[in-house]
Tab-separated table of C-alpha atoms in Angstrom:
chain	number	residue	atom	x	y	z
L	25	UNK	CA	54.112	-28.727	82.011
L	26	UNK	CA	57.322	-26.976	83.125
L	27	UNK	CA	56.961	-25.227	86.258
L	28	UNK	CA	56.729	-21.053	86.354
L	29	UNK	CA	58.826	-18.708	87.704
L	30	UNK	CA	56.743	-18.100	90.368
L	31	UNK	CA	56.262	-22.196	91.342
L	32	UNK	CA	60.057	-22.173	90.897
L	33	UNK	CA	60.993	-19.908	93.226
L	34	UNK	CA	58.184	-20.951	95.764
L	35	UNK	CA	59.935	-24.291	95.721
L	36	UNK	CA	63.397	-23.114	96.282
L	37	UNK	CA	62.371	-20.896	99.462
L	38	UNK	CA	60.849	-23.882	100.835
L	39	UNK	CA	63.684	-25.959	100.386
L	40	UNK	CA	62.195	-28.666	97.765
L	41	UNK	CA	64.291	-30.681	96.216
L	42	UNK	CA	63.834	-30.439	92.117
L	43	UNK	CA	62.401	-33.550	90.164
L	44	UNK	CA	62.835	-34.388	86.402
L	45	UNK	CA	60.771	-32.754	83.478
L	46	UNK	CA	58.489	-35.277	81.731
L	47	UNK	CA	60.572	-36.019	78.229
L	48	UNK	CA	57.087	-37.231	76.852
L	49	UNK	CA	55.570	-40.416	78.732
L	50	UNK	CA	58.644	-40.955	80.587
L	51	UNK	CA	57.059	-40.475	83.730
L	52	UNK	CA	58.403	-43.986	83.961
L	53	UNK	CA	61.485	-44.004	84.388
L	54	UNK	CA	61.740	-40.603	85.962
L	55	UNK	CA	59.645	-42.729	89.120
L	56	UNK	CA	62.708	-45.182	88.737
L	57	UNK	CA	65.240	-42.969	88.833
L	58	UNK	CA	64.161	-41.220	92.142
L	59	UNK	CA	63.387	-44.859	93.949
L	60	UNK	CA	67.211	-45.557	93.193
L	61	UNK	CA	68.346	-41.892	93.539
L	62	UNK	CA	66.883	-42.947	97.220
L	63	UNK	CA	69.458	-45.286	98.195
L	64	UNK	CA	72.714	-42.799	99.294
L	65	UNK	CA	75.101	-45.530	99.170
L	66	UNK	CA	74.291	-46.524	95.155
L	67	UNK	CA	74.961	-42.930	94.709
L	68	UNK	CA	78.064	-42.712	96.353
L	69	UNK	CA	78.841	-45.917	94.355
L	70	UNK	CA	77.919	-44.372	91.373
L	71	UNK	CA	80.208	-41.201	92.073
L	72	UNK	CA	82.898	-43.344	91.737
L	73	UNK	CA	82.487	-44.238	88.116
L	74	UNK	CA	85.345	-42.549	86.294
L	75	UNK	CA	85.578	-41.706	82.662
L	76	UNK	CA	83.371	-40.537	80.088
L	77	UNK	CA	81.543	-42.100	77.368
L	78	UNK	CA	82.673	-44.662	74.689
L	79	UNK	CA	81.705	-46.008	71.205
L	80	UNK	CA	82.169	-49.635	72.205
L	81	UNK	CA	80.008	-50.097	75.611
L	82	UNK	CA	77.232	-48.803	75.268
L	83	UNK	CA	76.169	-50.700	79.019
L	84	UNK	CA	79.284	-48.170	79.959
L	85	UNK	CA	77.893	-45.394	78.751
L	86	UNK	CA	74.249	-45.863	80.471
L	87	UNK	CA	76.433	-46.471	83.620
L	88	UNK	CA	77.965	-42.722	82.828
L	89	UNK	CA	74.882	-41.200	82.000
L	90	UNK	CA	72.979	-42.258	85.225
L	91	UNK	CA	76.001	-40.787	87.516
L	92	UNK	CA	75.899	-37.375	85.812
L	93	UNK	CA	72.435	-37.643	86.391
L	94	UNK	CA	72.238	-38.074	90.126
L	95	UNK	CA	75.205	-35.657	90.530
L	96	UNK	CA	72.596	-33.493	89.048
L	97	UNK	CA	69.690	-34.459	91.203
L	98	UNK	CA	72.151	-33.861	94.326
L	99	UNK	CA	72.732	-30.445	93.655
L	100	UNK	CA	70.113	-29.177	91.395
L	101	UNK	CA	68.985	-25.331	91.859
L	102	UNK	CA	66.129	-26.255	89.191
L	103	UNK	CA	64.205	-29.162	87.464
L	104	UNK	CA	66.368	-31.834	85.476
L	105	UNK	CA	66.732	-32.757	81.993
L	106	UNK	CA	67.293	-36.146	82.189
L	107	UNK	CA	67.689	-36.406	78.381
L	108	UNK	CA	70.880	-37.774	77.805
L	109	UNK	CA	70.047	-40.483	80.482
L	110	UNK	CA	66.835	-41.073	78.657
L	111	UNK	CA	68.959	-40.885	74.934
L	112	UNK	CA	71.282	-43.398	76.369
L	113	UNK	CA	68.742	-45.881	77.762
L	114	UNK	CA	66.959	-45.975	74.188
L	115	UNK	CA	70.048	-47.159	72.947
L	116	UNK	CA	71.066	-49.944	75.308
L	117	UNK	CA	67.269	-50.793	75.525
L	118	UNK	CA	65.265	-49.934	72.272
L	119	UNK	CA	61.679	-51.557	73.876
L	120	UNK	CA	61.643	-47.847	75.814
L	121	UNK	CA	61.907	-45.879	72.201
L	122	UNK	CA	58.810	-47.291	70.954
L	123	UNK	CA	55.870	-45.100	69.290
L	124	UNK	CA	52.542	-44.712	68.768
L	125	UNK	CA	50.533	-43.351	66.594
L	126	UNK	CA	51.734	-39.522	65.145
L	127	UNK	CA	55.613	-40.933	66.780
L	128	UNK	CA	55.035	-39.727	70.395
L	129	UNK	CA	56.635	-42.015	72.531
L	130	UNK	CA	54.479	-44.421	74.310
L	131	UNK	CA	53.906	-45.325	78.133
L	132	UNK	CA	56.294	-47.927	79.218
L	133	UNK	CA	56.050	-50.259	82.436
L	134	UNK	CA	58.468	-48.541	85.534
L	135	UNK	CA	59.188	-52.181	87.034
L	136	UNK	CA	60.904	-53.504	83.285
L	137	UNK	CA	62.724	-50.210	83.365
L	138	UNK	CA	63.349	-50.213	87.134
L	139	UNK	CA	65.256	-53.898	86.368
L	140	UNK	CA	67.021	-53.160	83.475
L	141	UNK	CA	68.775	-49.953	84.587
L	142	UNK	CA	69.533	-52.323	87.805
L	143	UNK	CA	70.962	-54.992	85.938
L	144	UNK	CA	72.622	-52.474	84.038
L	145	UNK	CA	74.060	-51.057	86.854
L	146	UNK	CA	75.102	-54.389	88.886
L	147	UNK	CA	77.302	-55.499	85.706
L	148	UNK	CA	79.209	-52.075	85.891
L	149	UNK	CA	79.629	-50.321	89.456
L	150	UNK	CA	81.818	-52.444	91.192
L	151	UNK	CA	83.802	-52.048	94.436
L	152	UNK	CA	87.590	-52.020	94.817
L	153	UNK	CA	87.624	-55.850	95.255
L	154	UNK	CA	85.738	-56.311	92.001
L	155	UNK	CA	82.543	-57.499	93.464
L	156	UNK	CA	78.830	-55.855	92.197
L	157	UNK	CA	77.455	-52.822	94.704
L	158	UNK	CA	74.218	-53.110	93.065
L	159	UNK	CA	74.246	-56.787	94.258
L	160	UNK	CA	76.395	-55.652	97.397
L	161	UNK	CA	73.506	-53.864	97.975
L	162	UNK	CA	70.431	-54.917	96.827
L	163	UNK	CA	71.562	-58.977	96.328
L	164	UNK	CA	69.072	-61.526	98.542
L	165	UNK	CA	70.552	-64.712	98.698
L	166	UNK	CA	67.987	-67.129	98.403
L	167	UNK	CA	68.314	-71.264	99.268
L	168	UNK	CA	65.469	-72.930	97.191
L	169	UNK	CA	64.210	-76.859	97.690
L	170	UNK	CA	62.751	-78.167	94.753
L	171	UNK	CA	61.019	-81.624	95.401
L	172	UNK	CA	59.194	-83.478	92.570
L	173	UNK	CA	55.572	-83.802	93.589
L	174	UNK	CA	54.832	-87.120	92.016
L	175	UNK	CA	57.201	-89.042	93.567
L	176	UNK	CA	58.750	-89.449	97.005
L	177	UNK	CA	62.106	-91.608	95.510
L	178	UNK	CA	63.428	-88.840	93.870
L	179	UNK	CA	65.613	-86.447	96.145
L	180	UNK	CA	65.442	-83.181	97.336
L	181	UNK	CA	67.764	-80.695	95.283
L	182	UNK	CA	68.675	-77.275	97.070
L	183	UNK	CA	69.559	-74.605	94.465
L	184	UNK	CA	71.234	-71.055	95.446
L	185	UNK	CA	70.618	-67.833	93.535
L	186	UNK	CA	70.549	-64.302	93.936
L	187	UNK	CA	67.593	-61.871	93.423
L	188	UNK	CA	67.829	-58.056	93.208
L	189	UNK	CA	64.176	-57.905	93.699
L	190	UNK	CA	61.088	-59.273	96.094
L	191	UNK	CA	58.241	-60.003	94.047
L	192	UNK	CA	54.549	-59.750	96.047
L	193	UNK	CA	52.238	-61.901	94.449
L	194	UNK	CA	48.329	-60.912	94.394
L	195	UNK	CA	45.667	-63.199	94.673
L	196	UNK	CA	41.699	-62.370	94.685
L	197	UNK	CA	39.199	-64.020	96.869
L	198	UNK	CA	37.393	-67.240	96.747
L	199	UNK	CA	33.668	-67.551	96.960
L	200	UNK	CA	32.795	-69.700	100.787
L	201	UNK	CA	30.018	-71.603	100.979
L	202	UNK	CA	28.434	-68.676	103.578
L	203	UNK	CA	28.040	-66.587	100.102
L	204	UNK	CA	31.172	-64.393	101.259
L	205	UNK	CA	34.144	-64.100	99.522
L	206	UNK	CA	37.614	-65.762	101.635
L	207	UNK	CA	41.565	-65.747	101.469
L	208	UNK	CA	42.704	-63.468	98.696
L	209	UNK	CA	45.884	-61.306	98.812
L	210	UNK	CA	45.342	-58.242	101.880
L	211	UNK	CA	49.367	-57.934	102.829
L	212	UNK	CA	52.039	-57.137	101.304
L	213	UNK	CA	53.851	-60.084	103.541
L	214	UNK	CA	51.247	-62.723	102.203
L	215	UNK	CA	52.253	-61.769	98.919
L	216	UNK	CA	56.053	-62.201	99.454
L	217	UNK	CA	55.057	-65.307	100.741
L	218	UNK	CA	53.398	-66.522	97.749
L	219	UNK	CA	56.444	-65.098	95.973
L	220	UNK	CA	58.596	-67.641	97.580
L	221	UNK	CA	56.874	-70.427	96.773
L	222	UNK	CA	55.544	-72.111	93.677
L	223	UNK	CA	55.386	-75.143	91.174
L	224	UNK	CA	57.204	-75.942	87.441
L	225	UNK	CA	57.067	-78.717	85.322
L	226	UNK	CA	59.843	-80.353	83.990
L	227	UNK	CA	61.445	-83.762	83.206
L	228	UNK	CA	61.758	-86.416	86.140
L	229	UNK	CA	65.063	-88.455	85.036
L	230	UNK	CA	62.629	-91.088	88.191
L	231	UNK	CA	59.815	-91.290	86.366
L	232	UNK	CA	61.092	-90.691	83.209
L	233	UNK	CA	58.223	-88.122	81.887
L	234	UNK	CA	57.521	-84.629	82.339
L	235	UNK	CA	56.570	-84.282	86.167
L	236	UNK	CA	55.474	-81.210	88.345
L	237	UNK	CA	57.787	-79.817	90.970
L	238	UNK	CA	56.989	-78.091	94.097
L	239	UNK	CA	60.204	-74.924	95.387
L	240	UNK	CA	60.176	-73.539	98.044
L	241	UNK	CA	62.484	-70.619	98.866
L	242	UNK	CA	64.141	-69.037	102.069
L	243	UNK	CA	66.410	-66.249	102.060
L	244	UNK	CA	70.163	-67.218	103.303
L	245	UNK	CA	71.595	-63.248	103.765
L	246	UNK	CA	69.608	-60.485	103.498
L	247	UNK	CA	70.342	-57.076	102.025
L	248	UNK	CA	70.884	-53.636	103.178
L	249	UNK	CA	67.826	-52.073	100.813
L	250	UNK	CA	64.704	-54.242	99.734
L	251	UNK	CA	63.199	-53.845	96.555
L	252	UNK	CA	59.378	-55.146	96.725
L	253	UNK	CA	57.721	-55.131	94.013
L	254	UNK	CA	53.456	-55.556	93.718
L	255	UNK	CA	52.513	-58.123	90.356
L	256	UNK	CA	49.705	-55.759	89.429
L	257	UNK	CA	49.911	-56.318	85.937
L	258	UNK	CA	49.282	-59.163	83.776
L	259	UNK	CA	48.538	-60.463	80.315
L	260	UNK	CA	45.366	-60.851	78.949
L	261	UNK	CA	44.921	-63.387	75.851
L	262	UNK	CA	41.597	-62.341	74.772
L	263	UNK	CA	42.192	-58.525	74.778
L	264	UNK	CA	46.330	-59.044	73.773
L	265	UNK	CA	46.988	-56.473	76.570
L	266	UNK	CA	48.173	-56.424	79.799
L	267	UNK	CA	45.357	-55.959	82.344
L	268	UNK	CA	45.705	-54.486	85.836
L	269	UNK	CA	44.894	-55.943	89.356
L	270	UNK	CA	43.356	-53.172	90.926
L	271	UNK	CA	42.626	-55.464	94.531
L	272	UNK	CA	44.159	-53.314	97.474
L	273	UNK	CA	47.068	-54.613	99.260
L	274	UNK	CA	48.396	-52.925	102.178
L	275	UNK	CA	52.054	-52.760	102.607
L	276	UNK	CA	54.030	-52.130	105.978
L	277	UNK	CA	56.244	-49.232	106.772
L	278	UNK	CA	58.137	-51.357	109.322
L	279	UNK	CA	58.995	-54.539	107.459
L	280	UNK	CA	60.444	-57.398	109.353
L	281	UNK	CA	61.656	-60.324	107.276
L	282	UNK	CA	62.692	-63.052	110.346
L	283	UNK	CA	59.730	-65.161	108.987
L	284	UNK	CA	61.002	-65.514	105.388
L	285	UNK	CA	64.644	-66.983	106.213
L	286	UNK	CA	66.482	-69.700	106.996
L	287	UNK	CA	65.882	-71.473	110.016
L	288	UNK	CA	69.646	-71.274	110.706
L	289	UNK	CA	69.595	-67.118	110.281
L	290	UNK	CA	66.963	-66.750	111.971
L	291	UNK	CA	68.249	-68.233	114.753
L	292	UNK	CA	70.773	-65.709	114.913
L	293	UNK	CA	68.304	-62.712	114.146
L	294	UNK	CA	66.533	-64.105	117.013
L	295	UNK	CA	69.368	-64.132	119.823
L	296	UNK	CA	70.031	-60.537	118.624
L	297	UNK	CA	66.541	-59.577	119.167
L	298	UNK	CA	66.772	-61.202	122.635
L	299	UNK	CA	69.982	-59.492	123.515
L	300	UNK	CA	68.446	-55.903	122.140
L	301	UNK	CA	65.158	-56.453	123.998
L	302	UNK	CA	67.340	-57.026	126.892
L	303	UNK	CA	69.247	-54.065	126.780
L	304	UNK	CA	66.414	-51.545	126.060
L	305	UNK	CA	64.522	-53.516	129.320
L	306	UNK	CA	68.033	-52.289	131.228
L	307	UNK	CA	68.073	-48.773	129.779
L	308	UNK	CA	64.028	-48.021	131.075
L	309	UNK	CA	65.493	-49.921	134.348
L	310	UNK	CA	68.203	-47.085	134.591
L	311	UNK	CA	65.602	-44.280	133.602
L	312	UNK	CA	63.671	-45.837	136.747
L	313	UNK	CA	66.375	-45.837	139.030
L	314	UNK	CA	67.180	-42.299	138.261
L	315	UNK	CA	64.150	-40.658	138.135
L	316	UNK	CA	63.282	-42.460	141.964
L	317	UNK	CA	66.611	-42.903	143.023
L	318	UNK	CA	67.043	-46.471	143.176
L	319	UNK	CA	70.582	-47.397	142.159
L	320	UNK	CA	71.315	-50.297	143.796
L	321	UNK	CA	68.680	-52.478	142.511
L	322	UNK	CA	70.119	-50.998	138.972
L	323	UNK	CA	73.493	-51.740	139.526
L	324	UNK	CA	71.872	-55.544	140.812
L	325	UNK	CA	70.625	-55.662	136.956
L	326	UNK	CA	73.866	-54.646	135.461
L	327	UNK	CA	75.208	-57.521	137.223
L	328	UNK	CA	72.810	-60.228	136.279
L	329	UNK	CA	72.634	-58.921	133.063
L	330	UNK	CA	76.597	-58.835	132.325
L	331	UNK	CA	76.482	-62.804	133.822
L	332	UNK	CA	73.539	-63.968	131.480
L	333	UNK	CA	75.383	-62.609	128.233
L	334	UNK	CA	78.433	-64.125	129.184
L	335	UNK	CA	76.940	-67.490	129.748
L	336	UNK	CA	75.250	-66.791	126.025
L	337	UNK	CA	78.607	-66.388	124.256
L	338	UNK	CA	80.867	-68.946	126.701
L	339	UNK	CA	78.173	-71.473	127.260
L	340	UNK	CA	76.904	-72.285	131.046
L	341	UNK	CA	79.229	-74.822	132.854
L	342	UNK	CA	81.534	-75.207	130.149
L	343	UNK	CA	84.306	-76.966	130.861
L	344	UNK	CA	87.462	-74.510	130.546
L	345	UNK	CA	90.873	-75.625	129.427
L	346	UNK	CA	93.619	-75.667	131.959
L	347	UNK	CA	95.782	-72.333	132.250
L	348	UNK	CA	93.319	-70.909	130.208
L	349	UNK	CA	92.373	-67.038	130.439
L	350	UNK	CA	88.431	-65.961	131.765
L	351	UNK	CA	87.803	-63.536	129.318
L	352	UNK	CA	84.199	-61.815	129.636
L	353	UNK	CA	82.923	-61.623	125.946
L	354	UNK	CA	79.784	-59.913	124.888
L	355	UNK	CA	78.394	-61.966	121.723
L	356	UNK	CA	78.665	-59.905	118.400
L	357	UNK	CA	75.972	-59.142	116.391
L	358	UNK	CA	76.505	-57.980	112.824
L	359	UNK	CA	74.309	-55.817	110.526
L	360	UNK	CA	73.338	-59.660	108.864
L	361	UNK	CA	71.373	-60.124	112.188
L	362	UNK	CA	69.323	-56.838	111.426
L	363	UNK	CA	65.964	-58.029	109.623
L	364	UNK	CA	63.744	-55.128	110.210
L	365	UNK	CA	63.523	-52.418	107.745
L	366	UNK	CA	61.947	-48.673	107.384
L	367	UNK	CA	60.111	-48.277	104.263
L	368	UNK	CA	62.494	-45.074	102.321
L	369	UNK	CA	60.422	-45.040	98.779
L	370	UNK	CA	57.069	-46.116	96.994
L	371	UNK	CA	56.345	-45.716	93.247
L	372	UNK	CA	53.176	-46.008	92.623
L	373	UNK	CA	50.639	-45.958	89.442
L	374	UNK	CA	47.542	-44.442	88.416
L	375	UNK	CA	45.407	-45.691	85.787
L	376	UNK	CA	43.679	-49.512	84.613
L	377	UNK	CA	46.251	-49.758	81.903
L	378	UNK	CA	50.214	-51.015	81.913
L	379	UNK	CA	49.909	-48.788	78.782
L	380	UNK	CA	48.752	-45.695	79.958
L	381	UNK	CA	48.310	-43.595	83.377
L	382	UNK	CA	51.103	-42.182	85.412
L	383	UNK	CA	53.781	-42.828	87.527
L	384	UNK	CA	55.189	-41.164	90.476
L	385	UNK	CA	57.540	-41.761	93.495
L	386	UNK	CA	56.849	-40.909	97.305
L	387	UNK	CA	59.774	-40.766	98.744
L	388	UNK	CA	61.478	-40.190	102.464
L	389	UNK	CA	64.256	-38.479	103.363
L	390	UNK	CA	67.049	-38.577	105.822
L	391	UNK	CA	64.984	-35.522	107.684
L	392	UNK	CA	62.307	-38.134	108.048
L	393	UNK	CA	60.015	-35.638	105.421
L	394	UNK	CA	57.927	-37.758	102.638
L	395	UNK	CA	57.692	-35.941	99.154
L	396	UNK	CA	55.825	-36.496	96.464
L	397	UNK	CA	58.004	-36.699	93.139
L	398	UNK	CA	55.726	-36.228	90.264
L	399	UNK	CA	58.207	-35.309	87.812
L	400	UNK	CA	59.246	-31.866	88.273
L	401	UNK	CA	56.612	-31.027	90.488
L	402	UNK	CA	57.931	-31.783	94.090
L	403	UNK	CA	55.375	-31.536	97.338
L	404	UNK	CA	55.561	-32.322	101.170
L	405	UNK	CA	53.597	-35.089	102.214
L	406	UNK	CA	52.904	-36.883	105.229
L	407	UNK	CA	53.343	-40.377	105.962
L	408	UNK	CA	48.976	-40.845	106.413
L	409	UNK	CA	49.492	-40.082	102.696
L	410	UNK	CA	51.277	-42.273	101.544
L	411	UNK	CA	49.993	-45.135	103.441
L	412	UNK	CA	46.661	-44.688	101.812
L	413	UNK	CA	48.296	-45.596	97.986
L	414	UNK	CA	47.697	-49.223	98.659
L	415	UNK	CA	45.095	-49.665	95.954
L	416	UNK	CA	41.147	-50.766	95.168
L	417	UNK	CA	40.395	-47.476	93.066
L	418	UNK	CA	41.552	-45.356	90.216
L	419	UNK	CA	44.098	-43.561	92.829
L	420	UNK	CA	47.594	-43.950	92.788
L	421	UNK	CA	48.420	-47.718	94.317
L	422	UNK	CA	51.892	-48.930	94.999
L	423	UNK	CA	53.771	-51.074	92.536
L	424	UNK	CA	57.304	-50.931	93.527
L	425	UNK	CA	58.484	-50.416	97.145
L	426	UNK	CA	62.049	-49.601	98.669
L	427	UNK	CA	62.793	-50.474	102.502
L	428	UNK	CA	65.936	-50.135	104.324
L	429	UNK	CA	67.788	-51.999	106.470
L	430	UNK	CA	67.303	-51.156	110.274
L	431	UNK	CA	68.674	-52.352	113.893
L	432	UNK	CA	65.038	-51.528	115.482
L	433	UNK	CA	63.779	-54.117	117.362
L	434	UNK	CA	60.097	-53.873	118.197
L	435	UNK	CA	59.320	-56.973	119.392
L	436	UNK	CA	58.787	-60.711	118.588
L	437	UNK	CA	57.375	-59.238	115.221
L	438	UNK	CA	58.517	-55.726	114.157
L	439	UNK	CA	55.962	-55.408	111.185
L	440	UNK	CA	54.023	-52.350	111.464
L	441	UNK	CA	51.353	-51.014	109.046
């Protein structure tokens, strides 16, 4: 239903922002449009598109029709029509024009439609130097080992490839001999493990016949926004429908991914967390000192602090070459050595069906404020809200999450539910 008069103006003097009407079941991929809408730097990308649409790239044209639409969504005084986005994406993608019975358009799944506009998207925003922002942005680089299981002659092969997404896979509990139920899938991170790792079968040019093979994946560079996405839906062969995993799954709003990388980055992630643990030690030091007057012994820590990074980035008792220079470097540490991130967006469904229910987005703004995006209806929430959407009931549970990057360094392990 379109809001009133009344609701509209109500939302304006409270400073809302304005959602997108419902088009008929597109509940979808207005959820999709406000996780991405989320990310400023995709839509400052986007703003850059120039020129309007075309006959012959119809890609090009999806491209156009999403920046008008978040120019829209940035400066909107009411609710949005996102129909020509919604036009143009039936034509690129005709799976999201299909209809049921008396030709209303049927439910469609946000995560396909979430992807497509992505890889839409990553083929035709592209920064000055040519390169993808969507991958710019969103790309993980991952380092996979695939080793064949049934044979130790055959070597190792490391592959590299690029995802735009996490995928969080959900497992259910086993029966123990106690009569309890054990293991199963309770955190988002044990599901990004299981992500990372799994089996295929294919030919062994060893052995000479089909063989099973064993990957295991690490991420090599890590993004600046996170997409993590919650398999909650999966095909059923005796009903010929998708089914739903309703098992709850709690996900983090502070997300730290050290554990899921390289052992070479996170080596480097690590001496950054050192050096930042070290410096906020030295800043409650100073705080100390001022508060009871003790500058001396803080001026003592300066010191020993200043010699310990310098023996970090130099090396201690390296030899120096002759005529050489001291030069007192502090040891750089790049936004690649950030691996913490805030969760900025959930979308989440309601319902037991990939066919049915609703979707809506939760998302958090610079100001720190969480709203709830259901359609055009727009609401403050607070963050005990949305942390309860993890699932186990016919409430709304999270399917797709967004988390960006952060310097915040909480500790050896910065995850925080």
């Amino acid at each position: 239903e379109d809001l009133t008069d009344e609701q509209m103006a109500g939302a304006m003097a409270a400073g809302l922002p304005f959602g997108l009407e419902n088009l008929g079941n597109t509940c979808y991929m207005n959820a999709s449009m406000q996780i991405l809408n989320n990310a400023p730097d995709l839509v400052d990308a986007l703003g850059t598109v120039s020129g309007g649409r075309t006959p012959y790239d119809q890609q090009q044209n999806l491209t156009v029709a999403a920046r008008d639409l978040v120019k829209q969504m940035k400066s909107a005084t009411k609710p949005i029509s996102p129909m020509p986005f919604l036009q143009q994406m039936r034509t690129v993608f005709p799976q999201f024009d299909q209809r049921g019975e008396g030709g209303a358009p049927m439910q469609q799944d946000a995560e396909e439609c979430l992807t497509q506009i992505m890889h839409t998207l990553s083929e035709k925003v592209k920064k000055e130097d040519g390169t993808s922002v969507m991958q710019d942005l969103f790309g993980i680089e991952v380092e996979t080992k695939v080793k064949c299981a049934e044979t130790d002659e055959e070597p190792e092969i490391v592959e590299k490839e690029k995802l735009l997404k996490l995928t969080c896979h959900i497992e259910g509990s086993v029966p123990a001999g106690d009569g309890t139920n054990k293991g199963g899938t309770d955190l988002m991170t044990q599901g990004i493990s299981k992500g990372l790792q799994g089996s295929m079968e294919k030919n062994s040019p060893t052995l000479g016949r089909s063989a099973v093979y064993n990957k295991t994946s690490k991420i090599s560079k890590l993004p600046k926004y996170i997409i993590g996405q919650f398999v909650r839906f999966f095909w059923k062969q005796d009903t010929q429908k998708k089914a739903k995993i309703l098992r709850p799954v709690k996900f983090p709003v502070t997300l730290d991914m050290k554990d899921f990388v390289t052992s070479e980055y996170s080596e480097r992630i690590q001496k950054y967390r050192e050096a930042e643990l070290k410096k906020q030690e030295l800043e409650k030091e100073a705080k100390r000192a001022k508060k009871f007057g003790d500058a001396p012994k803080e001026e003592e820590k300066k010191e020993e602090a200043a010699s310990t990074e310098k023996m970090e980035t130099e090396g201690e008792g390296a030899a120096k070459p002759e005529g050489s220079m001291e030069v007192e470097e502090k040891p750089e540490f790049g936004e690649d050595c950030w691996a913490t991130y805030e969760l900025t967006g959930v979308l989440t469904h309601q319902g037991r069906s990939a066919d049915g229910g609703h979707y809506i987005s939760w998302i958090k703004k610079d100001n720190g404020q969480w709203y709830k995006f259901d359609d055009d209806k727009v609401s403050e929430v607070k963050e005990d809200e949305v942390k309860k959407l993890y699932g186990g009931g016919d409430w709304h549970m999270a399917y797709i999450c967004l988390y960006k990057k952060s310097p915040v360094v909480l500790g050896s392990d910065s995850t925080r539910y």
